Amino acid sequence: MNQQPKFTPKRDVRVDWQLIADMIEPKSRVLDVGCDDGQLLAHLMDTKDVDGRGIELSQHGVNICVANGLSVVQGNADTDLVYYPDGGFDYAILSQTLQATYQPHVVLEQLLRVGRRAIVSFPNFANWRCRYYLALKGRMPMTSALDVQWYETPNIHFCTLRDFTALCDEMGLTIEKSVIVNSTGKVMKQSHTGPIANLLGAECIFMLSRD
């Protein structure tokens, strides 16, 4: 009888996972969209006692989640969020997945339909390392946040911090909280509205709502 694969919990919790957890109230209802092998969801359940659910495109990822006792179904962020009820969750999370969706603006709309708040994280394509690669090497960048070759990446809509905040403005979304992390994993003191954050920020995490 074949055993279902299980994840090995990471010794050190990823910085972005802890920053996301810091934004979430204990005992909340959480939907993790694009939850991969479920480690963020498991972390939230362990540390915040959330009622957690997940949706993941990869069947392999779903299998790992289920083997670890997580309530996760196979689904596509671009097409399957429409099947979730309005306001069914306190938070809908999209971690490092926005840039891999076909219609990011539609996905954001759906996140804020099914969740009272959305927490979104993504790599900042305007980071200085990306600019260095393009300007001096003339090649698509590879960094800690963009760690595969252009022909292997699932990313199809790269964006910058400024691109994302401009989209939020166009959609009438409220940015309740933002955290910008540099390439060494440290939280930056600068606001997301400043030019330094767009230059030095490697990863951006936003909590959004709609009035």
Short mmCIF file of C-alpha atoms in Angstrom, two decimals:
data_model
loop_
_atom_site.label_atom_id
_atom_site.label_comp_id
_atom_site.label_asym_id
_atom_site.label_seq_id
_atom_site.Cartn_x
_atom_site.Cartn_y
_atom_site.Cartn_z
CA MET A 1 0.00 0.00 0.00
CA ASN A 2 1.48 3.35 -1.08
CA GLN A 3 1.99 5.94 1.61
CA GLN A 4 0.82 9.48 0.94
CA PRO A 5 3.72 11.99 0.83
CA LYS A 6 4.11 14.28 3.81
CA PHE A 7 6.02 17.49 4.25
CA THR A 8 8.91 17.87 6.64
CA PRO A 9 8.24 21.00 8.71
CA LYS A 10 10.93 23.63 8.15
CA ARG A 11 13.21 24.22 11.12
CA ASP A 12 12.98 27.98 10.68
CA VAL A 13 9.65 29.50 9.70
CA ARG A 14 9.97 31.62 6.58
CA VAL A 15 9.99 35.35 7.24
CA ASP A 16 7.03 36.02 4.96
CA TRP A 17 4.95 33.29 6.62
CA GLN A 18 5.47 34.85 10.05
CA LEU A 19 4.66 38.32 8.71
CA ILE A 20 1.44 36.97 7.21
CA ALA A 21 0.62 35.25 10.51
CA ASP A 22 1.16 38.55 12.34
CA MET A 23 -1.64 40.10 10.27
CA ILE A 24 -4.20 37.44 11.18
CA GLU A 25 -6.42 37.40 14.24
CA PRO A 26 -6.55 34.15 16.23
CA LYS A 27 -9.42 31.73 15.53
CA SER A 28 -10.18 33.35 12.18
CA ARG A 29 -11.56 31.56 9.13
CA VAL A 30 -8.78 31.43 6.54
CA LEU A 31 -8.61 30.35 2.90
CA ASP A 32 -5.08 29.84 1.57
CA VAL A 33 -5.20 30.08 -2.23
CA GLY A 34 -2.33 28.36 -4.01
CA CYS A 35 -1.26 26.75 -0.75
CA ASP A 36 1.41 24.47 -2.27
CA ASP A 37 2.25 21.74 0.28
CA GLY A 38 0.29 23.44 3.06
CA GLN A 39 3.12 24.56 5.32
CA LEU A 40 1.84 28.13 5.66
CA LEU A 41 -1.65 26.84 6.40
CA ALA A 42 -0.28 24.41 8.99
CA HIS A 43 1.73 27.23 10.58
CA LEU A 44 -1.39 29.38 10.88
CA MET A 45 -3.36 26.53 12.41
CA ASP A 46 -0.57 25.82 14.91
CA THR A 47 0.14 29.42 15.92
CA LYS A 48 -3.20 31.22 15.41
CA ASP A 49 -5.67 28.36 15.87
CA VAL A 50 -7.38 29.32 12.61
CA ASP A 51 -10.13 27.38 10.88
CA GLY A 52 -8.03 26.82 7.77
CA ARG A 53 -8.94 25.69 4.26
CA GLY A 54 -6.82 25.58 1.14
CA ILE A 55 -6.99 25.38 -2.63
CA GLU A 56 -4.02 24.19 -4.70
CA LEU A 57 -3.56 23.59 -8.43
CA SER A 58 -1.01 20.77 -8.12
CA GLN A 59 -2.43 17.35 -7.30
CA HIS A 60 0.90 16.47 -5.70
CA GLY A 61 0.56 19.47 -3.40
CA VAL A 62 -3.01 18.52 -2.54
CA ASN A 63 -1.89 14.98 -1.71
CA ILE A 64 0.77 16.26 0.70
CA CYS A 65 -1.73 18.61 2.37
CA VAL A 66 -4.34 15.90 2.83
CA ALA A 67 -1.71 13.45 4.14
CA ASN A 68 -0.91 16.03 6.81
CA GLY A 69 -4.54 16.39 7.84
CA LEU A 70 -5.22 19.69 6.08
CA SER A 71 -8.54 20.50 4.42
CA VAL A 72 -7.34 21.28 0.89
CA VAL A 73 -8.95 20.73 -2.50
CA GLN A 74 -7.56 20.90 -6.00
CA GLY A 75 -8.49 24.08 -7.83
CA ASN A 76 -7.33 27.01 -9.91
CA ALA A 77 -7.17 30.53 -8.47
CA ASP A 78 -8.14 31.99 -11.84
CA THR A 79 -11.31 29.95 -12.30
CA ASP A 80 -12.44 28.22 -9.13
CA LEU A 81 -12.81 30.96 -6.51
CA VAL A 82 -16.23 31.73 -8.00
CA TYR A 83 -17.52 28.57 -6.32
CA TYR A 84 -16.82 29.92 -2.83
CA PRO A 85 -19.57 31.87 -1.02
CA ASP A 86 -19.50 35.62 -0.42
CA GLY A 87 -17.81 36.46 2.88
CA GLY A 88 -17.13 32.83 3.71
CA PHE A 89 -13.75 33.66 5.28
CA ASP A 90 -12.19 36.34 7.42
CA TYR A 91 -8.98 36.24 5.36
CA ALA A 92 -8.20 34.99 1.87
CA ILE A 93 -4.44 34.56 1.38
CA LEU A 94 -2.56 34.57 -1.91
CA SER A 95 1.10 34.01 -1.07
CA GLN A 96 3.66 34.23 -3.88
CA THR A 97 0.99 33.28 -6.43
CA LEU A 98 -0.40 36.55 -7.85
CA GLN A 99 2.27 36.74 -10.56
CA ALA A 100 1.39 33.21 -11.71
CA THR A 101 -2.29 33.99 -12.34
CA TYR A 102 -3.72 34.85 -15.77
CA GLN A 103 -5.98 37.65 -14.53
CA PRO A 104 -4.53 39.13 -11.33
CA HIS A 105 -7.18 41.85 -11.05
CA VAL A 106 -9.99 39.29 -11.30
CA VAL A 107 -8.32 37.09 -8.68
CA LEU A 108 -8.03 40.10 -6.34
CA GLU A 109 -11.74 40.81 -6.82
CA GLN A 110 -12.58 37.22 -5.95
CA LEU A 111 -10.31 37.19 -2.89
CA LEU A 112 -12.15 40.21 -1.51
CA ARG A 113 -15.50 38.68 -2.32
CA VAL A 114 -14.88 35.43 -0.43
CA GLY A 115 -12.82 37.07 2.34
CA ARG A 116 -13.41 40.18 4.41
CA ARG A 117 -9.71 40.88 3.94
CA ALA A 118 -7.13 39.64 1.47
CA ILE A 119 -3.45 39.11 2.25
CA VAL A 120 -1.29 39.12 -0.87
CA SER A 121 2.47 38.65 -1.19
CA PHE A 122 4.59 38.76 -4.33
CA PRO A 123 8.20 39.32 -5.48
CA ASN A 124 9.04 42.89 -6.46
CA PHE A 125 10.35 42.93 -10.03
CA ALA A 126 11.70 46.47 -9.52
CA ASN A 127 14.21 45.28 -6.90
CA TRP A 128 17.73 46.49 -7.64
CA ARG A 129 18.97 42.96 -8.29
CA CYS A 130 16.41 42.55 -11.06
CA ARG A 131 17.40 45.92 -12.52
CA TYR A 132 21.08 44.91 -12.39
CA TYR A 133 20.44 41.71 -14.31
CA LEU A 134 18.46 43.49 -17.01
CA ALA A 135 20.71 46.54 -17.29
CA LEU A 136 24.14 44.93 -17.14
CA LYS A 137 23.60 41.32 -18.16
CA GLY A 138 20.69 41.79 -20.52
CA ARG A 139 19.04 38.63 -19.20
CA MET A 140 15.90 37.84 -17.25
CA PRO A 141 16.80 38.09 -13.55
CA MET A 142 17.27 35.31 -11.06
CA THR A 143 17.14 36.24 -7.37
CA SER A 144 16.14 34.54 -4.11
CA ALA A 145 12.53 35.48 -4.86
CA LEU A 146 12.80 34.68 -8.59
CA ASP A 147 14.89 31.55 -8.37
CA VAL A 148 14.29 29.68 -11.64
CA GLN A 149 15.19 30.33 -15.26
CA TRP A 150 12.72 32.29 -17.38
CA TYR A 151 11.76 29.17 -19.37
CA GLU A 152 10.91 27.22 -16.22
CA THR A 153 9.12 29.86 -14.14
CA PRO A 154 5.36 29.62 -13.56
CA ASN A 155 5.27 33.42 -13.40
CA ILE A 156 3.44 35.10 -16.26
CA HIS A 157 2.63 38.56 -14.89
CA PHE A 158 5.65 40.08 -13.18
CA CYS A 159 4.87 43.30 -11.36
CA THR A 160 6.55 45.90 -9.21
CA LEU A 161 5.50 47.32 -5.88
CA ARG A 162 4.31 50.46 -7.68
CA ASP A 163 2.37 48.41 -10.25
CA PHE A 164 0.52 46.64 -7.46
CA THR A 165 -0.36 49.76 -5.50
CA ALA A 166 -1.51 51.46 -8.72
CA LEU A 167 -3.79 48.48 -9.42
CA CYS A 168 -5.20 48.71 -5.89
CA ASP A 169 -5.97 52.39 -6.51
CA GLU A 170 -7.67 51.61 -9.82
CA MET A 171 -9.79 48.92 -8.18
CA GLY A 172 -10.68 51.09 -5.18
CA LEU A 173 -9.03 48.73 -2.70
CA THR A 174 -7.88 49.86 0.73
CA ILE A 175 -4.35 48.96 1.79
CA GLU A 176 -4.75 48.36 5.53
CA LYS A 177 -1.21 47.14 6.17
CA SER A 178 1.95 46.65 4.16
CA VAL A 179 5.31 45.07 4.89
CA ILE A 180 8.30 45.29 2.56
CA VAL A 181 11.14 42.78 2.98
CA ASN A 182 14.61 43.30 1.51
CA SER A 183 16.81 40.67 -0.13
CA THR A 184 18.35 39.65 3.22
CA GLY A 185 14.94 38.89 4.71
CA LYS A 186 14.78 41.98 6.91
CA VAL A 187 11.68 44.14 7.21
CA MET A 188 12.25 47.62 5.81
CA LYS A 189 11.23 50.71 7.75
CA GLN A 190 10.31 52.62 4.61
CA SER A 191 6.69 52.99 3.56
CA HIS A 192 5.49 51.16 0.46
CA THR A 193 4.77 54.58 -1.07
CA GLY A 194 8.43 55.63 -1.15
CA PRO A 195 10.95 55.09 -3.96
CA ILE A 196 13.43 53.31 -1.68
CA ALA A 197 10.96 50.51 -0.99
CA ASN A 198 10.42 49.96 -4.71
CA LEU A 199 14.18 49.83 -5.28
CA LEU A 200 15.34 47.73 -2.32
CA GLY A 201 12.24 45.68 -1.55
CA ALA A 202 12.50 42.05 -2.65
CA GLU A 203 9.11 40.87 -1.40
CA CYS A 204 5.91 42.77 -0.64
CA ILE A 205 3.07 41.72 1.67
CA PHE A 206 -0.22 43.61 1.71
CA MET A 207 -3.45 43.29 3.65
CA LEU A 208 -6.35 44.62 1.59
CA SER A 209 -10.00 45.34 2.15
CA ARG A 210 -12.86 46.95 0.29
CA ASP A 211 -15.14 49.53 1.90
#
